XYZ file of C-alpha atoms in Angstrom:
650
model
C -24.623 21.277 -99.648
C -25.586 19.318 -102.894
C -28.111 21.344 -105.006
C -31.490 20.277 -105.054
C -34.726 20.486 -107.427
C -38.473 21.661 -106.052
C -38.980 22.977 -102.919
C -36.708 22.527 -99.887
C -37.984 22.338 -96.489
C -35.547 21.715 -93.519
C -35.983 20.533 -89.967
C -34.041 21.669 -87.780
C -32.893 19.819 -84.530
C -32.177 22.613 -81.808
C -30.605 21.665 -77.842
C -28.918 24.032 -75.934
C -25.358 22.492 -74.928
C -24.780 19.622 -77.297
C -21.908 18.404 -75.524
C -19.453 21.299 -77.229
C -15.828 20.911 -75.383
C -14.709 23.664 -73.190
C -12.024 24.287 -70.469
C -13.006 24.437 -67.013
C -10.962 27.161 -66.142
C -13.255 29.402 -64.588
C -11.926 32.282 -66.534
C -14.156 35.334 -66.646
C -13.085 35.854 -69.769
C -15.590 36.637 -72.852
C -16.134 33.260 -73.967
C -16.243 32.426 -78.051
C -19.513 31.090 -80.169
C -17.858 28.271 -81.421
C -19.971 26.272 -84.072
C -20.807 22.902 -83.982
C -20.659 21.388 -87.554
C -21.351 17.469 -88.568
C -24.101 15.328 -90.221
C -26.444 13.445 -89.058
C -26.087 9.314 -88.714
C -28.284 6.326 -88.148
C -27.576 3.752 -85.103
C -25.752 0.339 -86.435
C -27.791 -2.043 -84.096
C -30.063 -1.742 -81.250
C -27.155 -1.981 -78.215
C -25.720 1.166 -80.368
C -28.974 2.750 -79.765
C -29.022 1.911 -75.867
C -25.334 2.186 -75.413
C -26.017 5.954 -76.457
C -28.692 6.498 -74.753
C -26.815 5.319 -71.242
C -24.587 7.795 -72.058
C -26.241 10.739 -72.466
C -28.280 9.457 -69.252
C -24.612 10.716 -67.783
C -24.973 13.796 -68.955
C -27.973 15.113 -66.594
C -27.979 16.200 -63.252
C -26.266 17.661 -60.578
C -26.020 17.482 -56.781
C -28.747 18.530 -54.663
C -28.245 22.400 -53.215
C -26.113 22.971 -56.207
C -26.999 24.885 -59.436
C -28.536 23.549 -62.191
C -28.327 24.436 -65.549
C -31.132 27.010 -67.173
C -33.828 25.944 -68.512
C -36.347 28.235 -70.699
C -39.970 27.885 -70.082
C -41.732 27.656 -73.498
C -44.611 25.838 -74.592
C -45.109 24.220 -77.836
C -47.988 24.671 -80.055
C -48.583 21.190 -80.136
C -51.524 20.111 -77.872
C -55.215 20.356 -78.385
C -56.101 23.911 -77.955
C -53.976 27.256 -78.806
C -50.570 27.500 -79.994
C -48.590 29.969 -78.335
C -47.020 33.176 -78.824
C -46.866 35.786 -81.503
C -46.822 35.923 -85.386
C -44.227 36.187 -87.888
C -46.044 37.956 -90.585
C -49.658 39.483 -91.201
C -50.551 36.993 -93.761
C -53.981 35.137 -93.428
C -54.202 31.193 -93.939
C -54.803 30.666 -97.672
C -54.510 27.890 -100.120
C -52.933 30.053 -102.533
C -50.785 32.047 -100.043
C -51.192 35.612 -100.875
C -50.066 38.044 -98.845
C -52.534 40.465 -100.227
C -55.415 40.829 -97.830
C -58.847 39.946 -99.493
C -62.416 40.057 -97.332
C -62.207 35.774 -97.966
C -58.619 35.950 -96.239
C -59.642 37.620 -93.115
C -61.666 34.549 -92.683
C -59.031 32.695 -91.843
C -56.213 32.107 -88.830
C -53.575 34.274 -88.397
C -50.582 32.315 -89.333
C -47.309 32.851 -89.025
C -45.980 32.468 -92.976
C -47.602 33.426 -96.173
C -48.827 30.015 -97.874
C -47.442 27.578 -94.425
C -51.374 26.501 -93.341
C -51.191 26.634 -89.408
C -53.837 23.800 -87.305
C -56.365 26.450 -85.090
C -59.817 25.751 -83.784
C -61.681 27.595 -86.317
C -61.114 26.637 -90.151
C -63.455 28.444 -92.512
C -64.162 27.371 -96.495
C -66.873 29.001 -99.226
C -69.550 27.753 -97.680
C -69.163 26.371 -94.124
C -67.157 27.293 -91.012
C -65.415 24.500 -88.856
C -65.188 25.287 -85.098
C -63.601 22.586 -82.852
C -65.322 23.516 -79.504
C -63.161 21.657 -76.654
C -65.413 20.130 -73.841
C -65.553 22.295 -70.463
C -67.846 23.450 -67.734
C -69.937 26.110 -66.597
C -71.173 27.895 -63.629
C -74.800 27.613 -63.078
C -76.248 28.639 -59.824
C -75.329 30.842 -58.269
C -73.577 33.681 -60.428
C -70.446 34.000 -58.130
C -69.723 36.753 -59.808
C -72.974 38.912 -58.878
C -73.188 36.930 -55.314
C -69.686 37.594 -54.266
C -70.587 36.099 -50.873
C -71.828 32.691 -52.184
C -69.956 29.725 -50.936
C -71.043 26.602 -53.151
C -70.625 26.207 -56.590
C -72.917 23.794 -59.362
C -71.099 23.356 -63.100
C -72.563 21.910 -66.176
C -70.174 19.710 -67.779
C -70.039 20.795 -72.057
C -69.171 17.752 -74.529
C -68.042 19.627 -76.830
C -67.800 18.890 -80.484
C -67.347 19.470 -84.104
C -69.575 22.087 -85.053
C -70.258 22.937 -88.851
C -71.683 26.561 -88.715
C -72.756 27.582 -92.310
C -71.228 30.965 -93.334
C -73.510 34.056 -91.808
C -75.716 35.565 -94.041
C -77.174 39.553 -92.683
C -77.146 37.579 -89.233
C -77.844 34.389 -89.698
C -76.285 31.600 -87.550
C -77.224 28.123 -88.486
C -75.223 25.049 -87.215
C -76.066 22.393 -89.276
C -74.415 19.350 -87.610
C -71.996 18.462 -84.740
C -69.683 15.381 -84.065
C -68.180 14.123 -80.993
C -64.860 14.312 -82.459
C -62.372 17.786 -81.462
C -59.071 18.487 -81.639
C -56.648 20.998 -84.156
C -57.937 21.357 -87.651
C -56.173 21.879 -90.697
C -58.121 22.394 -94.121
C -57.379 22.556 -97.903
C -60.030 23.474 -100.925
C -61.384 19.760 -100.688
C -60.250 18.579 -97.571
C -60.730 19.293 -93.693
C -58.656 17.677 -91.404
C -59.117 16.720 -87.539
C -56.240 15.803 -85.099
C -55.964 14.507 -81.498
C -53.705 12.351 -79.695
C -54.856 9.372 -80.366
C -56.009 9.684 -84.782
C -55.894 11.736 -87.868
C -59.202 11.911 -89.727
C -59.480 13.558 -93.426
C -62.745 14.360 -94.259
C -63.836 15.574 -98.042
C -65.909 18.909 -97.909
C -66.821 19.124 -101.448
C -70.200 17.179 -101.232
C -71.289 19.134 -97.873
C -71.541 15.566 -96.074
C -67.958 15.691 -94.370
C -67.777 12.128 -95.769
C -64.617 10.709 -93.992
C -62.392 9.275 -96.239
C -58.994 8.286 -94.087
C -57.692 8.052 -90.724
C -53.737 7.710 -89.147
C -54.022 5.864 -85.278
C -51.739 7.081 -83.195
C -49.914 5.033 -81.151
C -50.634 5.685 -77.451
C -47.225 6.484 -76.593
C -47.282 9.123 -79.043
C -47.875 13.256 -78.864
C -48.196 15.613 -81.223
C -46.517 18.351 -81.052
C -47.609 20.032 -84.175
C -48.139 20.137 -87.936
C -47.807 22.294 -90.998
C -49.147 22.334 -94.427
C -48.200 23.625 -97.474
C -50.524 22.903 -100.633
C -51.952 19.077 -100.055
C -49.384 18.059 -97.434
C -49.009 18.592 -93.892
C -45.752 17.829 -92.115
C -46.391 16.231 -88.962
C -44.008 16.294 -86.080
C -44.735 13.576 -83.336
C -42.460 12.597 -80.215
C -42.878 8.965 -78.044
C -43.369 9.598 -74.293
C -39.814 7.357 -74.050
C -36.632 7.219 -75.457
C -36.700 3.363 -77.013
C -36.823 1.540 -80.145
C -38.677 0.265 -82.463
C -41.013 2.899 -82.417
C -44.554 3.041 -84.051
C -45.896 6.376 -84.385
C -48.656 5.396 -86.940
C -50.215 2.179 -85.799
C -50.961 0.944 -89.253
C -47.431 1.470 -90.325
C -44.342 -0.730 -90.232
C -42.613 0.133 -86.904
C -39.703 1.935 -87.039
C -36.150 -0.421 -86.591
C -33.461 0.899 -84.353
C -31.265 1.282 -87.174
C -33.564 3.763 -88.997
C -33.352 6.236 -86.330
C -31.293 9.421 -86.937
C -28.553 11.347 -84.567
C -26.191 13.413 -84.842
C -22.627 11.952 -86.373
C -20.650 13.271 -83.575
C -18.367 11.507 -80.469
C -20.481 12.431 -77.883
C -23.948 11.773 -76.454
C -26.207 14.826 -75.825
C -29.023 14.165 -73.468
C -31.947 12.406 -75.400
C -35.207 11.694 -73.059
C -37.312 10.942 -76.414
C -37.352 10.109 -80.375
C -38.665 12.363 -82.449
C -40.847 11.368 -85.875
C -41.669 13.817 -88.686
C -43.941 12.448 -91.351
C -45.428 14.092 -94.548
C -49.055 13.341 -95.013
C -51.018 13.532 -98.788
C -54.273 14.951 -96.904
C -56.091 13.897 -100.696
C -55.560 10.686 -99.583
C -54.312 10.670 -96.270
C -51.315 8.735 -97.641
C -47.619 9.136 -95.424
C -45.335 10.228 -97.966
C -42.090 9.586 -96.038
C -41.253 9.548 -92.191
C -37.931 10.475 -90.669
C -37.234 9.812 -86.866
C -34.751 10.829 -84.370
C -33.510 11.035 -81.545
C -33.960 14.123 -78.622
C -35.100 15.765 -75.599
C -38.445 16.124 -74.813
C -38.223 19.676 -72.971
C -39.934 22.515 -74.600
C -40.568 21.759 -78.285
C -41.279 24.484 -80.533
C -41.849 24.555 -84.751
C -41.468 26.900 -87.168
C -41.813 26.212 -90.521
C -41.747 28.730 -93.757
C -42.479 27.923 -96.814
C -38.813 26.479 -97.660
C -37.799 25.383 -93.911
C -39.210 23.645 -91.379
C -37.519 23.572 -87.726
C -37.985 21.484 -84.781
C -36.546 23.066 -81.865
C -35.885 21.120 -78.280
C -33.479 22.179 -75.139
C -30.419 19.525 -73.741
C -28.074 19.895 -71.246
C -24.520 19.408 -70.639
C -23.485 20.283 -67.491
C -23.252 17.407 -65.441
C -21.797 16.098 -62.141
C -18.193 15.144 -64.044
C -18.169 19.305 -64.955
C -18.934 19.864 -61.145
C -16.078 18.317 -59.912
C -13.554 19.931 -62.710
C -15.240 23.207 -61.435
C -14.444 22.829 -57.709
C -10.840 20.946 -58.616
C -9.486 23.785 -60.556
C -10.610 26.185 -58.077
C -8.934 26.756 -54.740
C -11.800 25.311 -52.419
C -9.723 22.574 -51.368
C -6.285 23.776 -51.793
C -5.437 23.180 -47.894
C -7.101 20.212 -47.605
C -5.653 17.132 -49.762
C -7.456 14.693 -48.544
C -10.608 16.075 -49.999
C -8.893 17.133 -52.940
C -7.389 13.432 -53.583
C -10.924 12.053 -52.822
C -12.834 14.077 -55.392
C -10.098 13.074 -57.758
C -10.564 9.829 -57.189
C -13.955 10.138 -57.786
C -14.163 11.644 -61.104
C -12.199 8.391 -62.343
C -14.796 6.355 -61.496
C -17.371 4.839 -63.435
C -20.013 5.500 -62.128
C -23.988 6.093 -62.943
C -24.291 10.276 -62.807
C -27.032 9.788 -59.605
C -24.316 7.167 -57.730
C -21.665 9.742 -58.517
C -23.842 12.636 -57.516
C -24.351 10.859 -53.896
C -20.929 9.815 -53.459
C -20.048 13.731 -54.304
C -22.961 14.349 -51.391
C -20.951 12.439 -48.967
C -17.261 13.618 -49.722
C -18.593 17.398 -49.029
C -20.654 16.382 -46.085
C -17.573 14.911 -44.362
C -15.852 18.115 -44.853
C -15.099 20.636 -41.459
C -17.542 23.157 -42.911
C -20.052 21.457 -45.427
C -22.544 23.895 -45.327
C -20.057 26.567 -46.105
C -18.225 24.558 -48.419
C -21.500 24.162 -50.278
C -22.249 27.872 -50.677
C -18.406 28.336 -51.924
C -18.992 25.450 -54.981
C -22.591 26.755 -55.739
C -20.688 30.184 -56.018
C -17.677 28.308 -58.167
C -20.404 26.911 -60.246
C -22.295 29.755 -60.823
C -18.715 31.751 -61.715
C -18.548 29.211 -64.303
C -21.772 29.050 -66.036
C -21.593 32.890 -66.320
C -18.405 32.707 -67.547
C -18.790 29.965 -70.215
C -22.372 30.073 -70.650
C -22.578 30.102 -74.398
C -19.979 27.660 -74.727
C -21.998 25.399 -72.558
C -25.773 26.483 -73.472
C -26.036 25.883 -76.938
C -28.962 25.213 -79.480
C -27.748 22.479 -82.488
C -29.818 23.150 -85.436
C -29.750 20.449 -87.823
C -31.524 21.067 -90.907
C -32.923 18.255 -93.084
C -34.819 18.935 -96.508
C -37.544 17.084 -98.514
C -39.284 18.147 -102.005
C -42.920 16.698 -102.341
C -43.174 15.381 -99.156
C -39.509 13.696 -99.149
C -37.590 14.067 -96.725
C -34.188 13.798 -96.348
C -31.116 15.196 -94.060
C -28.831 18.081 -94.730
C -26.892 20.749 -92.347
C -26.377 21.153 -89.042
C -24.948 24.250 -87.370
C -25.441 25.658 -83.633
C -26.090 29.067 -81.947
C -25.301 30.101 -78.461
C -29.202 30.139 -76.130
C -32.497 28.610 -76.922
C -35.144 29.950 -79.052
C -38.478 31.273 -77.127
C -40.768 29.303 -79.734
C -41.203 29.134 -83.104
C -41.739 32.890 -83.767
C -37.884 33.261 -82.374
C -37.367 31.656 -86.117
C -37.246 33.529 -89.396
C -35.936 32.525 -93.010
C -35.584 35.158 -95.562
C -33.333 34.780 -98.759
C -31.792 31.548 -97.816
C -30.721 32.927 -94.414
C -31.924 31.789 -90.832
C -32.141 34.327 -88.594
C -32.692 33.573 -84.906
C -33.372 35.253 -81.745
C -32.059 33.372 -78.085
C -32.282 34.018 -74.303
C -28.866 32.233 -73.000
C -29.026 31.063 -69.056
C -33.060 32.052 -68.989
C -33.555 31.005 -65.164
C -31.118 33.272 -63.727
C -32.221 36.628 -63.146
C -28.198 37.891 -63.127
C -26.811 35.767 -65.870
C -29.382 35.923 -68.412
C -29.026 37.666 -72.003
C -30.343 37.687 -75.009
C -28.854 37.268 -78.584
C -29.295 36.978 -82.287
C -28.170 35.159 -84.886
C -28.095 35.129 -88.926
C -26.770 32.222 -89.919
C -26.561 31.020 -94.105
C -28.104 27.974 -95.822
C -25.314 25.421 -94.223
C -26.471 26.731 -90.423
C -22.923 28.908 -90.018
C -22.953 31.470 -88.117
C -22.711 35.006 -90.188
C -23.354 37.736 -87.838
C -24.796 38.236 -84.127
C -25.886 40.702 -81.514
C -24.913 39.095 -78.233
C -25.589 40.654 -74.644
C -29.671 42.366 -74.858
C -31.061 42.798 -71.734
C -28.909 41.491 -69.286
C -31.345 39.383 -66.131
C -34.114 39.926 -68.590
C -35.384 37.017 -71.263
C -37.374 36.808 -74.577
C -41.079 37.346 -74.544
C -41.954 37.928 -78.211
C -39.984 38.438 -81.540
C -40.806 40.020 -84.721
C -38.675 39.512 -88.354
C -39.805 42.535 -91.073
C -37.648 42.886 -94.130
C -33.919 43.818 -92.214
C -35.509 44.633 -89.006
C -35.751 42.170 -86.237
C -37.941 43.013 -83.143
C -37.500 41.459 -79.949
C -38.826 42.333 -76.610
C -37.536 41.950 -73.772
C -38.835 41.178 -70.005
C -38.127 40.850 -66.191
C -39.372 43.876 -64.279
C -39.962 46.216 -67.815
C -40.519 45.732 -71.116
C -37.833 46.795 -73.498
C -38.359 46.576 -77.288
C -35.352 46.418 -79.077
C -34.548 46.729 -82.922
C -31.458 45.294 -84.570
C -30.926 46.744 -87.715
C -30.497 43.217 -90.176
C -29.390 44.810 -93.652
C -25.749 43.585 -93.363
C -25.801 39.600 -92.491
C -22.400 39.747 -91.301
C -22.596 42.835 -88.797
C -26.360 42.752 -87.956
C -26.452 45.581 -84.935
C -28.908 46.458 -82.410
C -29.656 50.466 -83.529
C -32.565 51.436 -81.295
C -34.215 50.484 -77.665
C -37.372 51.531 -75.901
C -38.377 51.038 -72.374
C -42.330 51.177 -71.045
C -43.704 49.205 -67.984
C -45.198 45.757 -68.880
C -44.709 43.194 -71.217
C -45.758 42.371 -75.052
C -46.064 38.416 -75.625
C -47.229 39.189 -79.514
C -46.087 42.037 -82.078
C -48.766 42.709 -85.072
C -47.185 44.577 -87.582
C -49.859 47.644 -89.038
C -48.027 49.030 -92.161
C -44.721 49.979 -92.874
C -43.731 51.765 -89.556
C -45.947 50.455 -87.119
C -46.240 47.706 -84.453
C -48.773 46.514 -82.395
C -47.762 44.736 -79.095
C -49.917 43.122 -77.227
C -49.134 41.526 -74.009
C -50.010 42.782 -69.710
C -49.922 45.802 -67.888
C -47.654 45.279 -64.790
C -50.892 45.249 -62.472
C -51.456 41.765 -64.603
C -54.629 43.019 -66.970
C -54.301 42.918 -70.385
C -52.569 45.883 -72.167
C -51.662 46.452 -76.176
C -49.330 48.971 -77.364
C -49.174 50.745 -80.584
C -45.315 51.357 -81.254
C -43.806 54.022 -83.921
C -40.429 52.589 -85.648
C -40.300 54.495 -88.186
C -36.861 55.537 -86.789
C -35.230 52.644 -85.914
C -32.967 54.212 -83.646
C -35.695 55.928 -81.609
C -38.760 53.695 -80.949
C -41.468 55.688 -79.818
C -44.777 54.412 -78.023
C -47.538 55.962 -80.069
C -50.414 55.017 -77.623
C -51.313 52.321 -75.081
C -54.436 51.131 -73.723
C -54.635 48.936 -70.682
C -57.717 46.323 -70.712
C -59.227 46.646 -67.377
C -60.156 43.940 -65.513
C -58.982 41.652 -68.172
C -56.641 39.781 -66.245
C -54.420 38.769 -69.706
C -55.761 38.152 -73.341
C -56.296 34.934 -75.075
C -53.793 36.315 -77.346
C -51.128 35.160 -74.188
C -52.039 31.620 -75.436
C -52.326 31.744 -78.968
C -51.131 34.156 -81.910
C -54.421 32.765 -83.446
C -56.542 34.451 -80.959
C -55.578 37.631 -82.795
C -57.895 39.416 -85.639
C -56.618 42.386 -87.662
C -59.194 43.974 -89.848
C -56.956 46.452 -91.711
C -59.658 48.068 -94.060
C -61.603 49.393 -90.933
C -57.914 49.534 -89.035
C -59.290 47.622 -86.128
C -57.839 44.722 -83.963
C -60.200 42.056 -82.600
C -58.719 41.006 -78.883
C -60.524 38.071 -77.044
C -60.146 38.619 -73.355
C -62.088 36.963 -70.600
C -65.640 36.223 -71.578
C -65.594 39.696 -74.193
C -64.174 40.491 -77.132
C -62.501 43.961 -77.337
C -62.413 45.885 -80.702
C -59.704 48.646 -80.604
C -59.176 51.191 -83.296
C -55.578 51.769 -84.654
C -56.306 54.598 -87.028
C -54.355 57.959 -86.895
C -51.465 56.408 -84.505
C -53.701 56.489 -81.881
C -55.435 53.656 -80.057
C -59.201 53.460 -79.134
C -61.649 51.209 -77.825
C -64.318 51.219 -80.088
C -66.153 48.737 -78.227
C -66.513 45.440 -76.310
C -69.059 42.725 -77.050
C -70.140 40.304 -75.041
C -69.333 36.810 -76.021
C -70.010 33.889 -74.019
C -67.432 32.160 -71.666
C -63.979 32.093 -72.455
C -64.065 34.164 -76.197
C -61.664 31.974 -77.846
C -61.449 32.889 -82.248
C -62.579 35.980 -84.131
C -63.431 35.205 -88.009
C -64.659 38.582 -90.441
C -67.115 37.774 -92.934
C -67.771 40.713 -95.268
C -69.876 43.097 -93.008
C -70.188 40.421 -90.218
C -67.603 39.532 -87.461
C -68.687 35.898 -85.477
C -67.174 35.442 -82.518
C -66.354 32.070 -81.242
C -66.258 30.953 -77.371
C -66.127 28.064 -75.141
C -70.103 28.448 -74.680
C -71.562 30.026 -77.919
C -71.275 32.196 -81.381
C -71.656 35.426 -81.142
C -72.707 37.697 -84.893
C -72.003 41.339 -85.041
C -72.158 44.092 -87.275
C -68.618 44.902 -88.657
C -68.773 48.919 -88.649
C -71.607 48.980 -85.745
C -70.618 46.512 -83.893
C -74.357 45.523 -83.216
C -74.988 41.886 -81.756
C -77.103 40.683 -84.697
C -77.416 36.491 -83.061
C -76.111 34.254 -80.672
C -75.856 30.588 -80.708
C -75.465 28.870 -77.664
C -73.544 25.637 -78.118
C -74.011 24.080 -74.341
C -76.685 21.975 -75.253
C-alpha cells in the first residue's frame, strides 16, 4: 500500500461469502480461512453495471423446505433514534478528543472512539443543550397501569421537536425555543447539525439564534445509515432503497454515472441488492468534500469508524441453487436412481434465472418415489455441507478505502471468516484491525464465534476460531491486548482472548453466569461493567473482575426488577458513567436507575422518576438532567433530589 500524508481513514466493505471458490465435497474436514485479496474497480458502461447485477441476482436463493444460508440479525445505528449496542472505549464526545474525563466531558454522548463525534439525541455546548425529542403518544385516561381491569384506552399524540434547553443552573430548567424539525444531531464548537431522511441542516450556534446556514436534500430513495465526525467533517454513509444507476444521493448534486460506481475487481458477482454512497461533509459550510459510491447488500449495515478508519460493514450470500445441486450430486442420494441423477445434471447446465431453476429443482424431487423423504435427506446433505465448509462459504470482504481532509480514495481489501455483530465487533489499534465474528448465526448447532487481527493491507495475522459453539455474539469489548466478547444462547459466557501477540492471539480465560450482557463499560484497569437481561427478561448489569485474565470472576450483579430490558439494549448512548462519584446512570422503562460501582460491589443508590420512556442522561457539575420521551427531569448529583421537571407534551 502506497504511503500516504495526513490522516487516513478507511471504509471498509464487509459480506459474508463473497463468492470465494470451494469444493463441494462434503468433507467434514476442518475447512481453511482462505483470504480474499483484490482492488476495487469502477463499471465500464451501464450494461456492465446491469450485466453484474443479473448475476449476482443468481447468486440468492434456494428451494423452498431446504436450508438457507445464516443470516445475523443486527441493526445499524443508522435511523432516527438510538444506535445500537455497546461502546468501544469510555471516552466522552469532545471536540478536542481527550480521553481524560473533565466535568464538561460528561456532558456529552458516550461514543465509541476518543475524538470520532458519534450523532445521539442529546448534543450539549457552553451554554445550551440540544435534545431532539421524537414525536410519540401518551396514555391519558385511564392509568392502565393503576386500573388493571380497564378495557379502553385514549393517547395524546406528542409533535415532538427541537428543543434548546439552556444549561441548568442550581435547578433551573428553561427551554428557550423549539422547532418542528428532529432527527440525529451532530455538533462542533460553532456548529450543530440536524439529520433525517429526507435533509441535512447546519445551523451556527455562536450567536444563540441557531441561524441556519446550509442544508443537503436527500433524495427520497435514499437512507442513512449513519455518520461520523472528526474535527469539522462528518463522513456520511447513505444507501438507495435499489440497486440502479445513476444515483443521486444529494439532490443538489450532479448524479452519480454508472461508471463512477465502485466494486470489487474480482471474476465473480457477489449478491448486491443496493449502492452504497459515502460523502465527507465541511459542516462550516456544509460543503461535500468528495463522495465515493458502491455497490452492496442492503442486509444489516453496521459502522465503525476510529479516528484513522472508517468501516462499512454489510452481509451477502453465496450459496445458491447451482451449490444445491453439486451438494446432492456428489452425495449418494441418487446413486440407484439415474434417471434423477441425469436430470439434475442436466439441469445445472442450464441457463436458467436462480427462481426458474429453483422450481424446475421443485419438480425433479417431487417426481421422485419418496419426495418427502428425499427432501429431509438433501436438507440433511446441505446442512452437512454448510457445517463443514462454513467459513469457506460465510465470509465478510473488508475493503478498506482511505481519504485525508475529507478525500477519499480506495485502498485494501482483505476478508475474514463470519459477520461482525455491529460496529463495536470493530477495533483498530496500532495499524491493526482486530475483529470479532459469529459464523452460521441462525443455527443453533453450527454456530461459532471467532476473531481476527488482521494488518494495515486487511491480511489475516492471527485468529481464535470455534467460541461458543450454538451460541452467537451479543457484545464485544477491545482494551489494550485484551478483547472481550460475550457470548449468548441459553447463558452468557464472557470470554477473554489474550491479544499481545498479533500472530497467535489466544482465548486465556472464560466465565459462565445466567443471562446476557448487550454492552461492556469498562471501570478502571481491571474492571467491566456488563449490562444486558436477566434470563426472566428484566434488566440486569454485572460488575466483572478481570484482573486475571484467565479466571474472570463476577464481582456483583444486580437484576432491575420489573424493568423488562434497559434503553441501554438500544443504544450504547443511553449509558452514563460518572466515574468521580463511581456511579452508572441506566435508563429503564419510565425511571432512571443510579447504581453505585464503588468497592467491587454494586448498589442501587436510587431510582428517579423520569417521565415516559427515559431516553439520555447528561451530568452537569452537581446536576444530572434526565431526558425522556415526555419531559426533563433535574436532580441533585450526590442526593439525587428531583430539583425540576419540564414537561415537553405541550
Amino acid at each position: 500500500m502506497k504511503t500516504k500524508t495526513g490522516m487516513l481513514i478507511a471504509l471498509v466493505i464487509v459480506g459474508i461469502g463473497f463468492s470465494v471458490p470451494v469444493v463441494l465435497d462434503g468433507s467434514s474436514e476442518a475447512q481453511t480461512t482462505s483470504e480474499f485479496t483484490g482492488e476495487f474497480e469502477t463499471f465500464d458502461s451501464k450494461d456492465g453495471f446491469e450485466t453484474y447485477l443479473a448475476r449476482a441476482d443468481s447468486r440468492r436463493g434456494l428451494p423452498t423446505g431446504f436450508s438457507s444460508t445464516p443470516s445475523i440479525s443486527v441493526t445499524s445505528d443508522a435511523a432516527l433514534a438510538d444506535a445500537t449496542g455497546g461502546a468501544q472505549q469510555p471516552a466522552q464526545d469532545t471536540t478536542g478528543g481527550s480521553r481524560t474525563g473533565t466535568a464538561f466531558e460528561t456532558r456529552q454522548t458516550n461514543i465509541q472512539e476518543s475524538g470520532v463525534g458519534e450523532p445521539d439525541l442529546v448534543k450539549v455546548t457552553d451554554e445550551y443543550t440540544y435534545y431532539s425529542q421524537a414525536p410519540t403518544s401518551i396514555r391519558i385516561e385511564p392509568q392502565l397501569r393503576e386500573n388493571p381491569n380497564a378495557t379502553s384506552r385514549e393517547w395524546k399524540s406528542i409533535a415532538g421537536g427541537l428543543h434548546t434547553i439552556q444549561n441548568p443552573n442550581r435547578g433551573q430548567l428553561n427551554v428557550t425555543n423549539t422547532e418542528s424539525r428532529t432527527g440525529q444531531l451532530l455538533r462542533t464548537d460553532t456548529r450543530l447539525v440536524v439529520y433525517n431522511e429526507s435533509l441535512v441542516t447546519g445551523y451556527d450556534t455562536t450567536d444563540n439564534e441557531n441561524t441556519q446556514l446550509w442544508e443537503l436534500p436527500l433524495n427520497e430513495s435514499t437512507s442513512v445509515v449513519t455518520t461520523r465526525r472528526i474535527g469539522d467533517i462528518a463522513y456520511f454513509v447513505v444507501r438507495e432503497r435499489t440497486a440502479r444507476c445513476p444515483v443521486q444521493p444529494i439532490e443538489t448534486r450532479d448524479a452519480v454515472e454508472c461508471t463512477d460506481i465502485y466494486r470489487p475487481s474480482i471474476s465473480e458477482s457477489t449478491n448486491s441488492e443496493t449502492v452504497y454512497t459515502a460523502f465527507a461533509v465541511d459542516l462550516t459550510d456544509g460543503t461535500v468534500e468528495d463522495e465515493l459510491t458502491f455497490l452492496g447488500s442492503d442486509a444489516q449495515t453496521a459502522v465503525y469508524m476510529s479516528a484513522e478508519s472508517l468501516y462499512v460493514s454489510y452481509e451477502t450470500s453465496s450459496f445458491d441453487i447451482d451449490d444445491v445441486i453439486s451438494v446432492v450430486l456428489d452425495s449418494d442420494e441418487f446413486a440407484s436412481d439415474s434417471a434423477t441423477a441425469a436430470e439434475l445434471e442436466q439441469l445445472s447446465e442450464y441457463d436458467l434465472s436462480p427462481q426458474a431453476k429453483r422450481v424446475e429443482f421443485e419438480n425433479i424431487i417431487d417426481r421422485v418415489e419418496n419426495p418427502q423423504k428425499a427432501q429431509q435427506n438433501i436438507s440433511a446433505d446441505v446442512d452437512s455441507y454448510l457445517a463443514a465448509n462454513k467459513r469457506d462459504l460465510f465470509r465478510s470482504q473488508i475493503v478498506k478505502i482511505s481519504t485525508s481532509d475529507g478525500e477519499l480514495s480506495q485502498s485494501a481489501m482483505g476478508s475474514v471468516p463470519g459477520v461482525p455483530l455491529n460496529q463495536f465487533s470493530f477495533d483498530e489499534t496500532d495499524g491493526e484491525l482486530r475483529l470479532a465474528t459469529t459464523v452460521m448465526e441462525t443455527d443453533r448447532e453450527q454456530s461459532e464465534n471467532d476473531l481476527y487481527v488482521l494488518n494495515d493491507e486487511l491480511e489475516i495475522q492471527g485468529s481464535v476460531q470455534g467460541m461458543a459453539d450454538g451460541q452467537r455474539v451479543y457484545a464485544v469489548r477491545f482494551i489494550d491486548d485484551r478483547g472481550y466478547v460475550i457470548t449468548y444462547r441459553q447463558v452468557d459466557p464472557l470470554h477473554v482472548i489474550d491479544l499481545s501477540d498479533s500472530n497467535t492471539p489466544e482465548e486465556v480465560g472464560t466465565l459462565r453466569l445466567p443471562g446476557f450482557s448487550e454492552y461492556l463499560h469498562p471501570i478502571g484497569d481491571d474492571q467491566l461493567l456488563g449490562v444486558g437481561e436477566s434470563q426472566d427478561g428484566n434488566g440486569k448489569v454485572v460488575l466483572f473482575d478481570v484482573q486475571d485474565a484467565s479466571t474472570p470472576q463476577v464481582a456483583d450483579s444486580l437484576v432491575l426488577a420489573n424493568t423488562y430490558s434497559t434503553a441501554v439494549s438500544d443504544s450504547h448512548h443511553a449509558f452514563m458513567n460518572d466515574a468521580v462519584h463511581q456511579n452508572a446512570y441506566i435508563p429503564a422503562g419510565d425511571s432512571m436507575y443510579i447504581l453505585n460501582y464503588g468497592e467491587r460491589t454494586l448498589t442501587q443508590e436510587e431510582i428517579v422518576p423520569a417521565g415516559q420512556s427515559a431516553k439520555r442522561t447528561r451530568l452537569y457539575n452537581d446536576q444530572v438532567v434526565v431526558f425522556s420521551e415526555t419531559q426533563l427531569t433535574a436532580f441533585n448529583r450526590t442526593s439525587y433530589a428531583v430539583e425540576n421537571r419540564v414537561s415537553l407534551t405541550g
